[in-house]
Tab-separated table of C-alpha atoms in Angstrom:
chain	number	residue	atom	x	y	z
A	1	UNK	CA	121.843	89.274	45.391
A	2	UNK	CA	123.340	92.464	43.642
A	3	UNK	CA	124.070	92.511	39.979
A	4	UNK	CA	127.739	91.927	39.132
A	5	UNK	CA	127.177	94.808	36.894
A	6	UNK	CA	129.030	98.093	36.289
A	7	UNK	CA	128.226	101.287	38.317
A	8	UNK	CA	125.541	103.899	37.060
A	9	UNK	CA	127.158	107.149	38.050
A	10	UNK	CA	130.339	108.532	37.253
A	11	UNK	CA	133.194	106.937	39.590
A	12	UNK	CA	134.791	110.190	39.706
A	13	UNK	CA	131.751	111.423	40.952
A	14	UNK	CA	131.082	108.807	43.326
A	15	UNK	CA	134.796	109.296	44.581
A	16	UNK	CA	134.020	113.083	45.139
A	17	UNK	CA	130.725	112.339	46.773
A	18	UNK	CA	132.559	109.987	48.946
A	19	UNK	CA	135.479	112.374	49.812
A	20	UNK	CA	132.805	115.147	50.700
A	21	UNK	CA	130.805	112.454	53.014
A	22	UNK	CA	131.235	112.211	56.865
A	23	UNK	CA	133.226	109.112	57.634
A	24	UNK	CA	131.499	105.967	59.327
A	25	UNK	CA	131.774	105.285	62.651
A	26	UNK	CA	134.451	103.222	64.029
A	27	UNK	CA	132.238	100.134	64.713
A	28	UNK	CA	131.436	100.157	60.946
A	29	UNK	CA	134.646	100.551	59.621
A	30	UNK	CA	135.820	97.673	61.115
A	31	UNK	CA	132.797	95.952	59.756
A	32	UNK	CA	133.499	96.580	56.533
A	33	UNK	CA	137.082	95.541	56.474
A	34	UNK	CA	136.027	92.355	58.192
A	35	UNK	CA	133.031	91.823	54.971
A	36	UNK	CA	135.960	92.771	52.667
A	37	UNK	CA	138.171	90.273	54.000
A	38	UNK	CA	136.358	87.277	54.867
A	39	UNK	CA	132.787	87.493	52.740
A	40	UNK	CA	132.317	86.471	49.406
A	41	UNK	CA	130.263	89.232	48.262
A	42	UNK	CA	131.030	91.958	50.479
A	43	UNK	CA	129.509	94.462	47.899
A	44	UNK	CA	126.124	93.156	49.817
A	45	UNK	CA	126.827	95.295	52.397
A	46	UNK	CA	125.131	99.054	52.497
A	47	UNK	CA	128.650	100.735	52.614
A	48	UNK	CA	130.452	103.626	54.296
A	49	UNK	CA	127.897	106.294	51.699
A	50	UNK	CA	124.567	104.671	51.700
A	51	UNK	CA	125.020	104.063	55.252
A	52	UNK	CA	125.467	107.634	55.814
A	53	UNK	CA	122.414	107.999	53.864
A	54	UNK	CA	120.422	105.938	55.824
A	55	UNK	CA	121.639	107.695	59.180
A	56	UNK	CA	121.007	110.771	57.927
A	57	UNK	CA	117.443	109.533	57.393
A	58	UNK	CA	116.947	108.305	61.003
A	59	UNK	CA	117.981	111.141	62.319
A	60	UNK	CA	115.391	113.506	60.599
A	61	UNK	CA	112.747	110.807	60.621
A	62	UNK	CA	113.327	109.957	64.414
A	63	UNK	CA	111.454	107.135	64.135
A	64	UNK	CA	110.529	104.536	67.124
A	65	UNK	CA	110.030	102.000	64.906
A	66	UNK	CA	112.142	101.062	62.473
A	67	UNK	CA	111.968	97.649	59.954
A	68	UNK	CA	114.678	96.565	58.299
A	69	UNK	CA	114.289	92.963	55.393
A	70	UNK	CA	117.602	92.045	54.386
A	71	UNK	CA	120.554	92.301	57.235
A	72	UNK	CA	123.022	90.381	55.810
A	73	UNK	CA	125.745	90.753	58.627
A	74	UNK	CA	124.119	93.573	59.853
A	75	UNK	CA	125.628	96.716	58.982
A	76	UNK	CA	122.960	98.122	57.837
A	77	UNK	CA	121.417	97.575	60.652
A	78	UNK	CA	123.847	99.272	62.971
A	79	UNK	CA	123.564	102.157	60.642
A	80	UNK	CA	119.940	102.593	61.587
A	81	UNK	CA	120.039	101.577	65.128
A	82	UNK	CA	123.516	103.834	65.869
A	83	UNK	CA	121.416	106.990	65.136
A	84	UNK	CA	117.797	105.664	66.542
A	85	UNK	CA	116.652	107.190	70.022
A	86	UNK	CA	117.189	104.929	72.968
A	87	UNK	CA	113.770	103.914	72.991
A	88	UNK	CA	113.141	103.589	69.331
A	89	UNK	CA	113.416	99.439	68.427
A	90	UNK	CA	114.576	98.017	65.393
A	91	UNK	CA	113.200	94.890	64.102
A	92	UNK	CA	115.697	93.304	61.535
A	93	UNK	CA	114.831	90.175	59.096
A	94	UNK	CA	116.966	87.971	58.162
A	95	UNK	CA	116.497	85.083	55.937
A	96	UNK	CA	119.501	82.995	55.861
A	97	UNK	CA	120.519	81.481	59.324
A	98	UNK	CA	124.227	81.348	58.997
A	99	UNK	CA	124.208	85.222	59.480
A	100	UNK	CA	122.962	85.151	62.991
A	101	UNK	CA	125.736	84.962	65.159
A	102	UNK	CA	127.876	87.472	62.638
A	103	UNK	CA	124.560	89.787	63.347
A	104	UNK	CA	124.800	89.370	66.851
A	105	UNK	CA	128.374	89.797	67.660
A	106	UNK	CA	128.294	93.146	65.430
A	107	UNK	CA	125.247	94.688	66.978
A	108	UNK	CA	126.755	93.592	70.534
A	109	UNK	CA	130.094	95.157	69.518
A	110	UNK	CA	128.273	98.598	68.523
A	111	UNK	CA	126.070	98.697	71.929
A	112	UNK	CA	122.924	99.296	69.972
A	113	UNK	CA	122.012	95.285	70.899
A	114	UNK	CA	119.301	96.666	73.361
A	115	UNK	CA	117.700	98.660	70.522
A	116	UNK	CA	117.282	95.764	67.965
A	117	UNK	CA	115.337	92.731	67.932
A	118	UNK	CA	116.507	89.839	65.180
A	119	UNK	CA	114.265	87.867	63.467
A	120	UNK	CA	115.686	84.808	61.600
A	121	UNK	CA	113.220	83.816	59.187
A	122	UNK	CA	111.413	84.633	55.462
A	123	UNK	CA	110.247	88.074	56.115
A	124	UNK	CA	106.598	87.379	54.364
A	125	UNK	CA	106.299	85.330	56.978
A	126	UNK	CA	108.385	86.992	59.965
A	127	UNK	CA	106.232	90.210	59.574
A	128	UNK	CA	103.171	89.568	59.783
A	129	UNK	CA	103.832	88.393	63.029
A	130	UNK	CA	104.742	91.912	64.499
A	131	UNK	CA	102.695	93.779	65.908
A	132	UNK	CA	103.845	97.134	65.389
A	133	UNK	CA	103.370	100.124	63.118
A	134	UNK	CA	106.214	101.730	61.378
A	135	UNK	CA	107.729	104.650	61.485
A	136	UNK	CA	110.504	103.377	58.554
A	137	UNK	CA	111.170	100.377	56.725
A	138	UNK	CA	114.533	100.074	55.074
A	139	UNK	CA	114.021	96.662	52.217
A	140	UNK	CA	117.126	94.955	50.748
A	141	UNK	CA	115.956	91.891	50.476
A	142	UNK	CA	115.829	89.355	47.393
A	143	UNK	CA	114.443	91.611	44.522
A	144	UNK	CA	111.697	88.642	43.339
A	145	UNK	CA	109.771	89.653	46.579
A	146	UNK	CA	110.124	93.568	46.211
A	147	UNK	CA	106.880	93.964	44.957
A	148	UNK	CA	105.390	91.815	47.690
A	149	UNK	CA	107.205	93.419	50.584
A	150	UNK	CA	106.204	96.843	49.387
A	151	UNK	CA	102.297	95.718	48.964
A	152	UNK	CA	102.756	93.970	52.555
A	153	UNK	CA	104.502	96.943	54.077
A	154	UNK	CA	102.159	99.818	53.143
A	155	UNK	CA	99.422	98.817	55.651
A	156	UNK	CA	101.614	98.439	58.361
A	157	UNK	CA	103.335	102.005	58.299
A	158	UNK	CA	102.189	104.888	60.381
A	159	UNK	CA	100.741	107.537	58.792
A	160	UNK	CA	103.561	109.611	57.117
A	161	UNK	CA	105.877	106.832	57.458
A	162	UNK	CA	108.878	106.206	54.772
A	163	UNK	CA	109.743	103.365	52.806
A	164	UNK	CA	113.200	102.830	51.904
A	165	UNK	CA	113.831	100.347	49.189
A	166	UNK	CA	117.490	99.666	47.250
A	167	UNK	CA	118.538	98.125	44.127
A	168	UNK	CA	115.359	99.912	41.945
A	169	UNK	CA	117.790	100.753	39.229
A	170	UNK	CA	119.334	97.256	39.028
A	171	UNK	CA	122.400	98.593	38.235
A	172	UNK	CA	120.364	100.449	35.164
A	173	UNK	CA	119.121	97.789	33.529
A	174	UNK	CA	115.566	98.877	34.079
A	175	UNK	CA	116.330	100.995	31.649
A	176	UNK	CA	117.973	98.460	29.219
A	177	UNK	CA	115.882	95.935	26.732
A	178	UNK	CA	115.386	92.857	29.145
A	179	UNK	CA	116.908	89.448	28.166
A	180	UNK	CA	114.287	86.836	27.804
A	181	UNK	CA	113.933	84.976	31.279
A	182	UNK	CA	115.163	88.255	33.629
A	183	UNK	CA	112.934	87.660	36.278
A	184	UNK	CA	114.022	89.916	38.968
A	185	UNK	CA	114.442	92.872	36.631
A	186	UNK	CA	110.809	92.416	35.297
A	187	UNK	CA	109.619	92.688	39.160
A	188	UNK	CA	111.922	95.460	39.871
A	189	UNK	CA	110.426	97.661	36.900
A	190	UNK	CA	106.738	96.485	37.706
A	191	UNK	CA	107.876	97.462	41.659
A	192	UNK	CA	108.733	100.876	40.571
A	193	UNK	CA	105.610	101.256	38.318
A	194	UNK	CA	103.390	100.058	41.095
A	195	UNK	CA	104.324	102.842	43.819
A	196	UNK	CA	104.755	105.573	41.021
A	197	UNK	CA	101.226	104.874	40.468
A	198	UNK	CA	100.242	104.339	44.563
A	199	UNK	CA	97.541	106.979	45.365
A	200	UNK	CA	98.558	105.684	49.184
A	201	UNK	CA	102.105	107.338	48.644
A	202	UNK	CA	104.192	110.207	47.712
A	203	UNK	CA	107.374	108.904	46.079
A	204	UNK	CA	111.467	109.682	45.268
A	205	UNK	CA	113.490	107.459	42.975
A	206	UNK	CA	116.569	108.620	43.825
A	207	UNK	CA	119.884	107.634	41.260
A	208	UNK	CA	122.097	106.861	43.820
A	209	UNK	CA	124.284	104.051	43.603
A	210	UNK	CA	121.691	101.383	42.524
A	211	UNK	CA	118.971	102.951	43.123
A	212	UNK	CA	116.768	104.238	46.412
A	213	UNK	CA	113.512	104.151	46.384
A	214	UNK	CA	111.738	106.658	49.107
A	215	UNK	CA	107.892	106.308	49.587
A	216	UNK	CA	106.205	108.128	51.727
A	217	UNK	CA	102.749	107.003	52.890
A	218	UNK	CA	100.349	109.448	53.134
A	219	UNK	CA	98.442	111.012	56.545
């Protein structure tokens, strides 16, 4: 879950940013009126900007195959498979059940259905099942597992594969003294001290929204 937090950046800024963004596709708009409308926290979804992001991404990454922990209703994951190749696959984790039909029906309604393959399931578990190697891996998942996914994920990337993980700022209180019991904010900051000190990886944290982190693994 996201923090109920305020924003890190400017909202003027963010505004401008968003006014000087390409717009989301059709399918996605209507996805994220219907999360708006009907979903409790809608503010789970990646949005109209980070989904741009993440497109933007594919396209100069290319990849074949792509890994995505964390699909809520899934448009994140039609951001990814919307600008993968038609022969690239998508393999998208999701832990909580009720989301599979919503999933489904808005992967279906997209036409990128053929390119993904849903797995219901805890992803620690889910994963190691696969047997692929990576070309991306997009995590936005529960934060208390960050740490684990990452460590998991690193072995099963192809050389010079990225590693795309959101929420690392924690709407900046990594940066804040932490109240006594804040568990996922201790793993987020021990997350982002573990891959700035990865000799496996070259890394980004970008400030945007809450946070991006962009690994690289190494050739």
């Amino acid at each position: 879950m996201k923090p109920n937090v305020c924003t890190i950046t400017n909202p003027d800024i963010e505004r401008y940013a968003e006014e000087h963004t390409s717009p989301e596709s059709a399918q996605l708009y209507q996805l994220n009126r219907w999360a708006h409308l009907n979903m409790a926290q809608p503010r789970m979804i990646a949005g109209a900007y980070q989904g741009q992001l993440l497109q933007m991404f594919v396209h100069m990454i290319r990849p074949k195959r792509v890994l995505e922990l964390g699909s809520y209703i899934g448009y994140s994951t039609v951001c990814l498979a919307q600008s993968m190749p038609d022969d690239a696959i998508l393999h998208a984790v999701e832990v909580e059940e009720e989301y599979q039909s919503k999933i489904l029906k808005n992967i279906a309604d997209a036409g990128v259905d053929h390119k993904v393959r849903l797995h219901i399931g805890e992803a620690l578990t889910v994963v190691p099942t696969l047997e692929e190697r990576f070309d991306l891996a997009f995590v936005d998942a529960d934060k208390i597992n960050t740490l684990e996914y990452y460590k998991m994920l690193v072995p099963r990337m192809a050389p010079g594969g990225f590693i795309i993980v959101d929420n690392i700022l924690w709407s900046g209180k990594v940066i804040l003294p932490q109240p006594e019991g804040d568990r996922e904010t201790k793993i987020i900051r021990e997350f982002n001290d573990y891959v700035q000190n990865d000799p496996r990886v070259e890394n980004i944290l970008l400030p945007l929204r809450d946070g991006l982190m962009v690994a690289r693994v190494k050739e």
